[in-house]
Short mmCIF file of C-alpha atoms in Angstrom, two decimals:
data_model
loop_
_atom_site.label_atom_id
_atom_site.label_comp_id
_atom_site.label_asym_id
_atom_site.label_seq_id
_atom_site.Cartn_x
_atom_site.Cartn_y
_atom_site.Cartn_z
CA MET S 1 0.00 0.00 0.00
CA ILE S 2 1.20 3.54 -0.68
CA THR S 3 1.67 6.00 2.14
CA GLN S 4 0.74 9.67 2.38
CA THR S 5 4.44 10.51 2.10
CA GLN S 6 4.72 8.52 -1.12
CA THR S 7 1.67 10.26 -2.55
CA VAL S 8 3.20 13.66 -1.82
CA SER S 9 6.47 12.49 -3.40
CA LEU S 10 4.57 11.52 -6.54
CA LEU S 11 2.95 14.93 -6.81
CA LEU S 12 6.25 16.71 -6.28
CA GLY S 13 8.20 14.44 -8.60
CA CYS S 14 5.71 14.27 -11.45
CA PHE S 15 4.37 17.81 -11.48
CA ILE S 16 7.36 19.99 -10.67
CA THR S 17 6.70 22.37 -13.55
CA MET S 18 2.95 22.26 -13.16
CA GLY S 19 2.22 22.64 -9.48
CA PRO S 20 -0.28 20.41 -7.66
CA LEU S 21 -2.47 17.87 -9.41
CA GLN S 22 -5.58 20.05 -8.91
CA GLU S 23 -4.25 22.59 -11.41
CA PHE S 24 -4.98 20.12 -14.17
CA GLY S 25 -8.61 20.46 -13.16
CA HIS S 26 -10.02 17.36 -14.90
CA ALA S 27 -9.73 14.44 -12.52
CA GLN S 28 -13.44 13.60 -12.51
CA GLN S 29 -14.42 10.62 -14.70
CA ASN S 30 -17.19 11.23 -17.25
CA GLY S 31 -20.02 8.81 -17.96
CA PRO S 32 -20.06 5.04 -18.30
CA ALA S 33 -17.07 3.16 -19.66
CA PRO S 34 -17.38 2.18 -23.31
CA ASP S 35 -17.03 -1.50 -24.12
CA THR S 36 -13.37 -2.48 -24.32
CA GLU S 37 -13.76 -6.24 -24.26
CA SER S 38 -13.48 -8.68 -27.13
CA ASP S 39 -16.59 -9.53 -29.13
CA SER S 40 -19.09 -12.00 -27.71
CA SER S 41 -17.60 -14.88 -29.68
CA GLY S 42 -14.33 -14.65 -27.74
CA ASP S 43 -12.33 -13.79 -30.87
CA TRP S 44 -9.63 -11.09 -30.79
CA LEU S 45 -9.95 -9.00 -33.94
CA GLN S 46 -7.18 -6.36 -33.87
CA TRP S 47 -4.25 -5.15 -31.85
CA GLY S 48 -5.67 -4.57 -28.37
CA GLY S 49 -8.86 -6.40 -29.30
CA THR S 50 -10.96 -3.33 -30.15
CA SER S 51 -10.38 0.19 -31.42
CA HIS S 52 -9.86 1.19 -27.77
CA ARG S 53 -6.59 -0.81 -27.88
CA ASN S 54 -6.88 -2.03 -24.29
CA ASN S 55 -5.44 -5.55 -24.02
CA THR S 56 -8.03 -6.87 -21.57
CA PRO S 57 -9.86 -9.82 -23.17
CA SER S 58 -12.45 -12.01 -21.51
CA GLY S 59 -11.10 -15.38 -20.38
CA SER S 60 -11.26 -18.00 -17.69
CA ARG S 61 -8.85 -20.62 -16.34
CA ILE S 62 -5.95 -18.98 -18.19
CA PRO S 63 -2.81 -20.83 -17.05
CA VAL S 64 -0.04 -19.24 -15.01
CA LYS S 65 2.42 -22.07 -15.67
CA TRP S 66 3.49 -24.09 -18.71
CA ASP S 67 6.58 -25.94 -19.89
CA ILE S 68 7.70 -25.95 -23.52
CA GLU S 69 10.16 -28.80 -22.88
CA THR S 70 7.62 -31.25 -21.46
CA GLY S 71 4.64 -29.83 -23.32
CA GLN S 72 2.74 -29.06 -20.11
CA ASN S 73 -0.28 -26.90 -21.05
CA ILE S 74 1.02 -26.43 -24.61
CA ASN S 75 -1.87 -27.12 -26.96
CA TRP S 76 0.33 -26.64 -30.04
CA SER S 77 3.19 -24.51 -31.33
CA ILE S 78 4.17 -23.57 -34.86
CA LYS S 79 7.19 -22.07 -36.59
CA LEU S 80 7.06 -18.50 -37.84
CA GLY S 81 9.87 -16.54 -39.50
CA SER S 82 13.10 -15.45 -37.83
CA GLN S 83 11.86 -11.97 -36.83
CA THR S 84 8.31 -11.66 -35.52
CA TYR S 85 6.92 -8.47 -34.03
CA GLY S 86 3.25 -9.01 -34.80
CA THR S 87 0.69 -9.98 -32.19
CA PRO S 88 -1.73 -12.57 -33.63
CA VAL S 89 -5.44 -11.94 -34.09
CA VAL S 90 -8.12 -14.63 -34.04
CA SER S 91 -11.38 -14.70 -36.00
CA GLN S 92 -13.83 -17.45 -36.96
CA GLY S 93 -11.45 -20.34 -36.44
CA GLN S 94 -8.43 -18.68 -38.03
CA ILE S 95 -5.27 -17.04 -36.69
CA PHE S 96 -3.44 -14.27 -38.57
CA VAL S 97 0.08 -13.15 -37.69
CA GLY S 98 2.76 -11.05 -39.38
CA THR S 99 6.36 -12.25 -39.65
CA ASN S 100 9.09 -12.67 -42.28
CA ASN S 101 9.59 -15.45 -44.83
CA ARG S 102 12.46 -17.32 -43.20
CA HIS S 103 10.41 -20.47 -42.61
CA GLY S 104 9.16 -20.55 -46.21
CA TYR S 105 5.65 -21.94 -45.97
CA VAL S 106 5.05 -21.40 -49.71
CA GLU S 107 7.57 -23.22 -51.90
CA ARG S 108 7.58 -20.75 -54.80
CA SER S 109 8.87 -17.97 -52.53
CA ALA S 110 10.86 -19.95 -49.97
CA ASP S 111 14.18 -18.22 -50.73
CA LEU S 112 12.89 -14.64 -50.69
CA ASP S 113 13.47 -12.12 -47.92
CA ALA S 114 9.91 -10.84 -47.66
CA GLY S 115 7.16 -9.88 -45.29
CA CYS S 116 4.50 -12.52 -44.69
CA LEU S 117 1.05 -12.32 -43.20
CA ILE S 118 0.23 -15.96 -42.44
CA CYS S 119 -3.13 -17.57 -41.76
CA PHE S 120 -3.26 -20.68 -39.55
CA LYS S 121 -6.08 -22.90 -38.34
CA GLU S 122 -7.07 -22.04 -34.78
CA SER S 123 -7.70 -25.61 -33.64
CA ASP S 124 -4.29 -27.10 -34.44
CA GLY S 125 -2.04 -24.39 -35.94
CA SER S 126 -1.97 -25.94 -39.40
CA PHE S 127 -0.98 -23.62 -42.26
CA LEU S 128 -3.79 -22.29 -44.48
CA TRP S 129 -2.41 -19.43 -46.64
CA GLN S 130 -0.10 -16.43 -46.65
CA HIS S 131 0.21 -12.99 -48.21
CA LEU S 132 3.79 -12.29 -49.28
CA SER S 133 5.30 -8.84 -49.81
CA GLU S 134 8.80 -8.68 -51.26
CA LYS S 135 11.25 -6.26 -49.68
CA LEU S 136 11.58 -2.77 -51.12
CA ALA S 137 14.54 -2.37 -53.47
CA THR S 138 15.68 0.77 -51.62
CA GLY S 139 16.78 -1.39 -48.68
CA ARG S 140 17.35 -0.44 -45.08
CA VAL S 141 16.37 3.22 -45.31
CA HIS S 142 12.78 2.11 -46.06
CA ASP S 143 12.58 -1.60 -45.31
CA ILE S 144 15.11 -3.20 -42.95
CA PRO S 145 16.21 -6.68 -44.13
CA GLU S 146 14.64 -9.64 -42.31
CA GLN S 147 12.12 -7.49 -40.41
CA GLY S 148 9.02 -8.72 -42.23
CA ILE S 149 5.50 -7.58 -41.32
CA ILE S 150 5.28 -5.47 -38.16
CA SER S 151 1.65 -4.41 -38.60
CA VAL S 152 -1.04 -6.31 -36.67
CA PRO S 153 -4.09 -6.92 -38.89
CA LEU S 154 -7.69 -5.90 -38.32
CA VAL S 155 -10.43 -8.44 -39.10
CA SER S 156 -14.16 -7.90 -39.54
CA GLY S 157 -16.29 -10.73 -40.88
CA LYS S 158 -14.61 -12.14 -43.98
CA ARG S 159 -12.36 -9.12 -44.53
CA LEU S 160 -8.89 -8.32 -43.18
CA TRP S 161 -6.92 -5.06 -43.43
CA TYR S 162 -3.23 -4.48 -42.73
CA VAL S 163 -0.12 -2.51 -43.81
CA THR S 164 2.62 -4.43 -45.62
CA ASN S 165 6.35 -3.77 -45.39
CA ARG S 166 5.96 -2.06 -48.79
CA GLY S 167 3.55 0.53 -47.39
CA GLU S 168 0.52 -1.03 -49.04
CA VAL S 169 -2.75 -0.94 -47.16
CA CYS S 170 -4.32 -4.22 -48.21
CA CYS S 171 -7.80 -5.64 -47.81
CA LEU S 172 -7.81 -9.45 -48.00
CA ASP S 173 -10.44 -12.18 -48.10
CA THR S 174 -9.95 -14.18 -44.89
CA ASP S 175 -10.65 -17.41 -46.81
CA GLY S 176 -7.79 -16.77 -49.24
CA PHE S 177 -8.38 -18.76 -52.40
CA GLY S 178 -9.85 -21.57 -50.31
CA ASP S 179 -13.31 -20.51 -51.51
CA ALA S 180 -12.21 -21.00 -55.16
CA GLU S 181 -13.06 -17.35 -55.96
CA ASN S 182 -10.96 -14.29 -56.79
CA ASP S 183 -12.99 -11.68 -54.94
CA GLY S 184 -12.88 -7.91 -55.30
CA PRO S 185 -11.63 -5.51 -57.96
CA PHE S 186 -7.99 -6.54 -57.50
CA GLN S 187 -7.30 -9.42 -59.88
CA SER S 188 -3.48 -9.30 -60.18
CA GLU S 189 -2.43 -11.89 -57.61
CA PRO S 190 0.67 -13.72 -58.94
CA VAL S 191 -0.77 -17.13 -58.06
CA ALA S 192 -4.39 -18.07 -57.34
CA GLU S 193 -3.87 -21.19 -55.23
CA ASN S 194 -5.18 -22.34 -51.86
CA SER S 195 -1.89 -21.39 -50.16
CA GLU S 196 -2.07 -17.79 -51.40
CA ALA S 197 -3.93 -14.67 -50.26
CA ASP S 198 -6.88 -13.26 -52.18
CA VAL S 199 -6.46 -9.48 -52.33
CA ILE S 200 -9.71 -7.48 -52.45
CA TRP S 201 -8.07 -4.06 -52.88
CA LYS S 202 -4.66 -2.49 -52.38
CA PHE S 203 -3.64 1.13 -51.73
CA SER S 204 0.08 1.93 -52.07
CA MET S 205 0.99 4.88 -49.85
CA MET S 206 4.36 5.19 -51.60
CA GLU S 207 2.86 5.35 -55.09
CA GLU S 208 -0.37 7.22 -54.37
CA LEU S 209 0.84 9.70 -51.74
CA GLY S 210 4.64 9.78 -52.05
CA VAL S 211 5.15 8.47 -48.52
CA ARG S 212 8.72 7.51 -47.60
CA PRO S 213 9.17 5.72 -44.23
CA HIS S 214 12.22 5.64 -42.04
CA ASN S 215 13.30 1.96 -41.80
CA ALA S 216 9.84 0.38 -41.71
CA PHE S 217 6.08 0.63 -42.03
CA THR S 218 4.57 -0.42 -38.71
CA CYS S 219 1.00 0.88 -38.40
CA SER S 220 -1.67 -1.47 -37.06
CA VAL S 221 -4.85 -0.02 -38.52
CA THR S 222 -8.20 0.42 -36.82
CA CYS S 223 -11.58 1.46 -38.19
CA SER S 224 -15.00 3.00 -37.83
CA GLU S 225 -18.08 1.54 -39.51
CA THR S 226 -17.03 3.03 -42.85
CA ALA S 227 -13.33 3.94 -42.75
CA VAL S 228 -9.91 2.41 -42.08
CA PHE S 229 -7.46 4.75 -40.30
CA VAL S 230 -3.74 4.63 -41.03
CA VAL S 231 -0.57 6.32 -39.77
CA THR S 232 1.31 6.55 -43.08
CA GLY S 233 4.81 6.13 -41.65
CA ASN S 234 6.36 9.14 -43.39
CA GLY S 235 9.80 9.77 -41.87
CA VAL S 236 13.24 11.31 -42.15
CA GLY S 237 15.97 10.12 -44.50
CA ALA S 238 19.12 8.14 -43.80
CA ASP S 239 20.84 11.31 -42.59
CA HIS S 240 18.19 11.72 -39.86
CA GLN S 241 17.88 15.42 -40.72
CA GLU S 242 14.78 16.10 -42.81
CA ILE S 243 11.68 14.27 -43.96
CA GLN S 244 12.19 12.51 -47.27
CA ALA S 245 8.87 13.58 -48.79
CA ALA S 246 6.14 16.16 -48.25
CA ALA S 247 3.53 13.45 -47.83
CA PRO S 248 0.51 13.01 -45.55
CA ASP S 249 1.01 11.70 -42.02
CA PHE S 250 -2.48 10.30 -41.42
CA ILE S 251 -5.15 9.03 -43.80
CA ALA S 252 -8.62 7.50 -43.84
CA LEU S 253 -9.62 4.97 -46.52
CA ASN S 254 -13.00 3.57 -47.45
CA ARG S 255 -13.22 0.10 -45.85
CA ASP S 256 -14.91 -1.48 -48.84
CA THR S 257 -13.09 0.10 -51.78
CA GLY S 258 -9.77 1.51 -50.55
CA GLU S 259 -10.73 4.98 -51.80
CA LEU S 260 -8.86 7.81 -50.08
CA LEU S 261 -11.43 9.66 -47.94
CA TRP S 262 -9.19 12.27 -46.36
CA LYS S 263 -5.57 13.02 -45.51
CA ASP S 264 -3.66 15.15 -43.01
CA SER S 265 -0.14 16.61 -42.97
CA SER S 266 -0.07 18.21 -39.52
CA VAL S 267 3.30 16.74 -38.57
CA GLY S 268 5.24 17.32 -41.78
CA GLU S 269 8.60 18.99 -41.25
CA PHE S 270 8.27 18.59 -37.47
CA THR S 271 8.82 14.82 -37.80
CA LEU S 272 11.57 13.90 -35.37
CA HIS S 273 12.56 10.51 -36.74
CA GLY S 274 9.91 8.04 -37.86
CA SER S 275 6.15 7.62 -37.68
CA TRP S 276 5.87 4.18 -36.12
CA SER S 277 2.65 4.45 -34.15
CA SER S 278 -0.95 3.28 -34.60
CA PRO S 279 -4.33 5.00 -34.23
CA ALA S 280 -7.22 4.42 -31.84
CA TYR S 281 -10.91 5.21 -32.25
CA GLY S 282 -13.61 5.97 -29.71
CA VAL S 283 -16.70 8.00 -28.89
CA PHE S 284 -16.43 10.54 -26.07
CA GLY S 285 -19.52 12.35 -24.83
CA GLY S 286 -21.23 11.60 -28.12
CA GLN S 287 -18.33 12.85 -30.28
CA ALA S 288 -16.52 10.20 -32.33
CA GLN S 289 -12.75 10.76 -32.45
CA VAL S 290 -9.88 9.07 -34.23
CA LEU S 291 -6.60 9.49 -32.34
CA PHE S 292 -3.32 9.71 -34.22
CA PRO S 293 0.05 9.74 -32.39
CA GLY S 294 2.37 11.87 -34.51
CA GLY S 295 6.03 11.53 -35.41
CA ASP S 296 6.52 14.89 -33.67
CA GLY S 297 5.42 13.66 -30.23
CA TRP S 298 2.00 15.33 -30.46
CA LEU S 299 -1.25 13.40 -30.11
CA TYR S 300 -3.89 14.53 -32.62
CA SER S 301 -7.66 13.99 -32.52
CA PHE S 302 -9.71 14.22 -35.71
CA GLU S 303 -13.32 14.02 -36.76
CA PRO S 304 -13.43 10.51 -38.29
CA ALA S 305 -15.47 11.69 -41.29
CA GLY S 306 -12.95 14.42 -42.19
CA ASN S 307 -14.04 17.86 -43.42
CA GLY S 308 -16.10 16.54 -46.31
CA ALA S 309 -13.64 17.84 -48.92
CA GLY S 310 -10.87 15.24 -48.76
CA GLU S 311 -8.99 16.81 -45.89
CA SER S 312 -8.89 16.25 -42.13
CA LYS S 313 -10.89 18.09 -39.50
CA LEU S 314 -8.79 18.61 -36.38
CA LEU S 315 -10.57 18.51 -33.01
CA TRP S 316 -7.60 19.04 -30.69
CA LYS S 317 -3.88 18.33 -30.27
CA PHE S 318 -1.63 17.63 -27.27
CA ASP S 319 2.16 17.90 -26.93
CA CYS S 320 3.41 14.90 -24.93
CA ASN S 321 7.03 16.14 -24.66
CA PRO S 322 8.61 18.51 -22.14
CA LYS S 323 8.80 22.01 -23.63
CA GLN S 324 12.51 22.25 -22.80
CA SER S 325 13.42 18.97 -24.50
CA SER S 326 16.09 19.98 -26.96
CA ALA S 327 16.65 17.30 -29.58
CA PRO S 328 15.28 14.03 -30.87
CA GLY S 329 16.90 10.70 -30.28
CA TYR S 330 19.87 9.86 -28.11
CA ARG S 331 21.15 13.45 -27.82
CA GLY S 332 18.08 14.74 -26.04
CA ASN S 333 14.76 13.76 -24.55
CA ARG S 334 12.33 14.86 -27.25
CA CYS S 335 10.49 11.76 -28.45
CA GLU S 336 7.90 10.50 -30.90
CA PHE S 337 5.61 7.53 -30.33
CA LEU S 338 6.07 3.83 -31.04
CA THR S 339 2.86 2.86 -29.33
CA THR S 340 -0.82 3.61 -29.52
CA PRO S 341 -3.33 5.48 -27.36
CA VAL S 342 -5.43 3.36 -25.01
CA ILE S 343 -9.02 4.38 -24.22
CA TYR S 344 -10.56 3.62 -20.83
CA LYS S 345 -13.58 5.28 -19.20
CA GLU S 346 -13.51 8.20 -21.65
CA ARG S 347 -9.88 8.92 -20.88
CA ILE S 348 -6.84 8.50 -23.14
CA TYR S 349 -3.56 7.01 -21.94
CA ILE S 350 -0.35 7.31 -23.97
CA ALA S 351 3.42 7.37 -23.38
CA ILE S 352 6.29 8.70 -25.47
CA GLY S 353 9.12 6.56 -26.83
CA THR S 354 11.74 6.37 -29.55
CA ASP S 355 13.84 4.03 -31.67
CA PRO S 356 15.58 1.63 -29.22
CA GLU S 357 18.89 2.46 -30.92
CA ASN S 358 18.59 5.93 -29.39
CA GLY S 359 18.68 4.61 -25.83
CA THR S 360 16.09 4.50 -23.10
CA GLY S 361 16.15 8.06 -21.76
CA PRO S 362 13.46 9.81 -19.69
CA GLY S 363 9.83 9.19 -20.63
CA CYS S 364 6.37 10.36 -19.71
CA LEU S 365 3.00 8.59 -19.44
CA TRP S 366 -0.06 10.84 -19.83
CA CYS S 367 -3.74 10.64 -18.98
CA ILE S 368 -5.77 13.01 -21.18
CA ASP S 369 -9.41 14.12 -21.15
CA PRO S 370 -10.62 14.22 -24.79
CA THR S 371 -13.83 16.14 -24.03
CA ILE S 372 -12.35 19.55 -23.14
CA LYS S 373 -12.16 21.34 -26.51
CA HIS S 374 -13.13 20.34 -30.07
CA ASP S 375 -12.16 23.52 -31.93
CA GLU S 376 -8.61 22.69 -33.13
CA SER S 377 -7.22 23.88 -29.78
CA ASP S 378 -3.82 23.08 -28.35
CA VAL S 379 -4.88 21.31 -25.14
CA SER S 380 -1.36 20.49 -23.94
CA ALA S 381 -0.58 20.76 -20.24
CA THR S 382 1.57 23.86 -20.80
CA VAL S 383 2.24 26.45 -23.49
CA ALA S 384 5.54 28.05 -24.53
CA VAL S 385 5.86 31.83 -24.04
CA ASP S 386 8.59 34.42 -24.52
CA SER S 387 10.02 36.72 -21.85
CA HIS S 388 6.95 38.97 -22.18
CA GLY S 389 4.44 36.17 -21.76
CA LYS S 390 3.51 36.07 -25.46
CA ARG S 391 2.90 32.62 -26.92
CA LEU S 392 5.71 31.38 -29.13
CA VAL S 393 5.25 30.08 -32.64
CA ARG S 394 5.91 26.36 -32.83
CA ARG S 395 9.39 25.38 -34.01
CA PHE S 396 11.32 22.19 -34.53
CA GLY S 397 13.17 20.79 -31.52
CA GLN S 398 13.27 22.83 -28.35
CA ALA S 399 10.01 24.68 -27.74
CA VAL S 400 11.37 26.75 -24.86
CA ASP S 401 14.88 28.21 -24.56
CA PRO S 402 15.39 29.36 -20.95
CA THR S 403 18.58 31.23 -21.88
CA ALA S 404 16.42 33.58 -23.99
CA GLY S 405 13.99 34.19 -21.14
CA GLU S 406 11.44 31.79 -22.58
CA ARG S 407 9.39 29.60 -20.28
CA GLU S 408 6.38 27.31 -20.15
CA MET S 409 3.15 28.29 -18.45
CA PRO S 410 0.05 26.30 -17.47
CA ASN S 411 -2.37 26.08 -20.39
CA PRO S 412 -5.88 27.34 -19.51
CA ASP S 413 -7.25 24.91 -22.13
CA SER S 414 -5.30 21.94 -20.75
CA ALA S 415 -6.82 18.48 -21.18
CA ALA S 416 -4.17 16.85 -18.99
CA VAL S 417 -5.55 14.80 -16.11
CA TRP S 418 -2.19 13.56 -14.83
CA LYS S 419 1.26 12.57 -15.99
CA TYR S 420 3.66 9.97 -14.62
CA THR S 421 7.43 10.41 -14.77
CA GLY S 422 8.49 8.42 -11.72
CA PHE S 423 7.78 7.56 -8.11
CA ASP S 424 9.69 7.28 -4.84
CA PHE S 425 9.05 3.57 -4.33
CA ASN S 426 11.73 3.09 -1.65
CA GLY S 427 10.49 6.12 0.33
CA ASN S 428 13.85 7.86 0.65
CA GLY S 429 12.47 11.24 -0.39
CA GLU S 430 13.76 11.31 -3.97
CA ILE S 431 13.03 9.64 -7.28
CA GLU S 432 16.18 7.72 -8.13
CA LYS S 433 17.35 6.66 -11.59
CA GLU S 434 15.76 3.23 -11.45
CA GLU S 435 12.49 4.77 -10.23
CA THR S 436 12.32 7.25 -13.12
CA TRP S 437 9.90 6.32 -15.89
CA LYS S 438 11.71 5.71 -19.20
CA ARG S 439 10.71 5.67 -22.86
CA THR S 440 8.44 2.86 -23.94
CA LEU S 441 7.44 1.01 -27.10
CA ALA S 442 4.40 -0.61 -25.50
CA ALA S 443 0.90 0.63 -24.73
CA ALA S 444 -0.52 0.46 -21.23
CA SER S 445 -3.40 -1.86 -20.28
CA ILE S 446 -6.14 -0.99 -17.79
CA LYS S 447 -8.69 -3.04 -15.89
CA ASP S 448 -10.75 -2.23 -12.78
CA ASP S 449 -9.06 1.20 -12.57
CA LEU S 450 -5.57 -0.33 -12.38
CA LEU S 451 -3.11 0.60 -15.13
CA PHE S 452 -0.11 -1.57 -15.97
CA ALA S 453 2.71 -0.26 -18.17
CA VAL S 454 6.23 -1.47 -19.04
CA ASN S 455 9.05 0.68 -20.37
CA MET S 456 11.98 -0.26 -22.62
CA GLU S 457 14.19 -1.13 -19.66
CA GLY S 458 11.66 -3.76 -18.57
CA TYR S 459 10.41 -1.77 -15.59
CA CYS S 460 6.70 -2.34 -14.91
CA VAL S 461 4.51 -0.02 -12.88
CA CYS S 462 1.00 -0.43 -11.56
CA LEU S 463 -0.85 2.90 -11.25
CA ASN S 464 -4.29 4.04 -10.26
CA ALA S 465 -5.78 4.91 -13.65
CA GLY S 466 -7.89 7.75 -12.27
CA THR S 467 -5.18 9.58 -10.33
CA GLY S 468 -1.84 8.32 -11.67
CA VAL S 469 -0.75 7.39 -8.15
CA ALA S 470 1.68 4.47 -8.14
CA GLN S 471 0.76 1.21 -6.42
CA TRP S 472 3.76 -1.05 -7.06
CA SER S 473 6.60 -1.74 -9.48
CA HIS S 474 8.57 -4.69 -10.78
CA ASP S 475 11.87 -5.03 -12.65
CA LEU S 476 11.87 -7.74 -15.32
CA TRP S 477 15.68 -7.55 -15.52
CA ALA S 478 15.46 -7.57 -19.31
CA ASN S 479 14.43 -5.11 -21.99
CA SER S 480 10.79 -5.07 -23.02
CA TRP S 481 9.90 -3.82 -26.48
CA HIS S 482 6.50 -3.85 -28.12
CA SER S 483 4.88 -6.08 -25.49
CA GLN S 484 1.72 -4.51 -24.11
CA PRO S 485 0.74 -6.08 -20.75
CA LEU S 486 -2.07 -8.61 -20.96
CA ILE S 487 -4.77 -8.41 -18.26
CA VAL S 488 -7.12 -11.38 -18.17
CA ASP S 489 -8.80 -13.65 -15.63
CA GLY S 490 -7.59 -11.51 -12.71
CA LYS S 491 -3.96 -11.79 -13.82
CA VAL S 492 -1.33 -9.66 -15.56
CA TYR S 493 1.13 -11.21 -18.04
CA LEU S 494 4.43 -9.40 -18.66
CA THR S 495 6.91 -10.48 -21.36
CA ASP S 496 10.48 -9.47 -22.19
CA GLU S 497 13.39 -9.78 -24.60
CA ASP S 498 14.82 -12.77 -22.70
CA GLY S 499 11.73 -14.80 -23.56
CA GLU S 500 10.43 -14.74 -20.00
CA VAL S 501 6.75 -14.41 -19.09
CA GLU S 502 5.99 -13.31 -15.54
CA VAL S 503 2.47 -13.47 -14.13
CA PHE S 504 1.06 -11.28 -11.34
CA ALA S 505 -2.31 -10.83 -9.71
CA ALA S 506 -4.12 -7.85 -11.19
CA LYS S 507 -4.33 -6.13 -7.83
CA SER S 508 -3.09 -2.97 -6.17
CA GLU S 509 -0.72 -5.14 -4.09
CA LYS S 510 2.17 -6.95 -5.76
CA VAL S 511 1.53 -10.71 -5.83
CA LYS S 512 3.60 -12.86 -8.18
CA LEU S 513 1.84 -16.00 -9.43
CA GLY S 514 4.26 -17.60 -11.86
CA GLU S 515 7.25 -17.34 -14.18
CA ASN S 516 7.68 -19.12 -17.51
CA HIS S 517 9.79 -18.97 -20.63
CA VAL S 518 9.74 -19.63 -24.35
CA ASP S 519 12.58 -20.35 -26.77
CA ASN S 520 13.33 -16.84 -28.04
CA SER S 521 12.93 -13.12 -27.46
CA ILE S 522 9.37 -11.81 -27.21
CA TYR S 523 8.64 -8.61 -29.13
CA ALA S 524 4.87 -9.03 -29.52
CA SER S 525 2.07 -8.75 -26.98
CA ALA S 526 0.59 -11.81 -25.31
CA MET S 527 -3.14 -12.16 -25.98
CA VAL S 528 -6.09 -14.42 -25.23
CA ALA S 529 -8.87 -15.58 -27.54
CA ASN S 530 -11.50 -18.19 -26.74
CA ASN S 531 -9.78 -19.01 -23.42
CA ILE S 532 -6.45 -19.83 -25.11
CA LEU S 533 -3.30 -17.87 -24.28
CA TYR S 534 -1.10 -17.00 -27.27
CA ILE S 535 2.58 -16.15 -26.85
CA THR S 536 4.59 -15.12 -29.92
CA ASP S 537 8.38 -15.13 -29.69
CA ARG S 538 10.70 -14.15 -32.54
CA SER S 539 10.29 -17.45 -34.38
CA ARG S 540 7.37 -19.42 -32.94
CA LEU S 541 3.73 -19.08 -31.89
CA TYR S 542 2.50 -20.99 -28.82
CA ALA S 543 -1.13 -21.83 -28.01
CA ILE S 544 -1.33 -22.42 -24.26
CA VAL S 545 -4.29 -23.94 -22.44
CA SER S 546 -5.18 -24.72 -18.84
CA GLU S 547 -4.89 -28.21 -17.42
CA GLN S 548 -8.07 -30.26 -17.78
#
């Protein structure tokens, strides 16, 4: 349990520039919580299960122990490629997961370095079909060798949408060519066989919009009833100095046809490095919003229908970086996002991060109220002003230069509820290095008002989702990358780069229930569908069940 002293330490440590928590002014929760569970069938249809991106599926009797050597609780396991970052999704008896082509399930392409979206049978893991995307000829600057598909697909009915390593937003028939039909307007599949994907439509962001990514396309799309939302991935060049192309940062496509509905270029020249994040979608106080984390470290909210003329309609924007952060990457602490917003009880939770090659560095986890302003306002916690108190025009890099008399001031339009940058867990009156929150690649997960988040250094914290007050912490003693915590059946599953899976009770007190391992590093999120636990390591997918 936390003490009054620890609570005071949190407020002092996390809000030094802001003053007390009350100055944020928006701690009250609004209305009933929207549904964030999986659909009634028990399937898991996109990254985080729903457009709220909260990895909290329904499930019962989910095991806390298994053994890959003896096969204890292992229903089946299957080989993937050599580099797997994609969390699987499950729909109507099928499993879909992105990887690379190292295993070579399709003979005609077995020797290619390519991205693969593979479809397996849910009951036994048998191979059904795959969609193969050859690597871009430009190489590492746009498409790192051996990295494969990083995007997690979205499935609805018999349709699947995802972003390939070539920057193509593809809509596929979930049956592949198993239904003996070539569906949709796209008829140019190289081979129409049972082991191949049936493409319904394809939209190339590189060809149609001029997008040029930095290293990789990573967006895991989400949708409304009519549109698919995509972070385009536009990024800087190999010199890490300027964006390669004046291309849109965010787009919406018609779900059925792939037609471009609207586009937005808000980030543009302010891109710090890459655009490696994914959108979320929700309805807040009756207003639908699509949330785009930008490559500039700002979170943007848009009207999902756009402005009706092919362009975006901004609702609000929020700067998630400190105003005095001076440079992107390893040299400073200004960051972009590699994660996605999570929606819980009409609040938004998001943390900054950066390319792991730039080091861990200081981070920040925010709770934001999306109902404050819908008039294109800057609803950041603070604003940058000059020595006379006049608001500064936005510029690249450092927003506030104290040597010039510039400073940050509380924003009267702030939508910030709280932020977390560290906590005095040992009670010695200061937040030490290991207690400081670092950059993260993984989204938080929230259940019963408890938030669990893991940063790149493998440091997990449990916070009160309403107040941001810390409950407990745990060091995994290994780096943790894109692995969003899984909360299910009263338990929390945490994974790391050493291939370890630690299980805790989903409570405000720290109670460890089990520790397990798999054969390789884990870069994807654990997930549950139909009471089966799925763990994806770099080269294998495990289906884990409870003892009968």
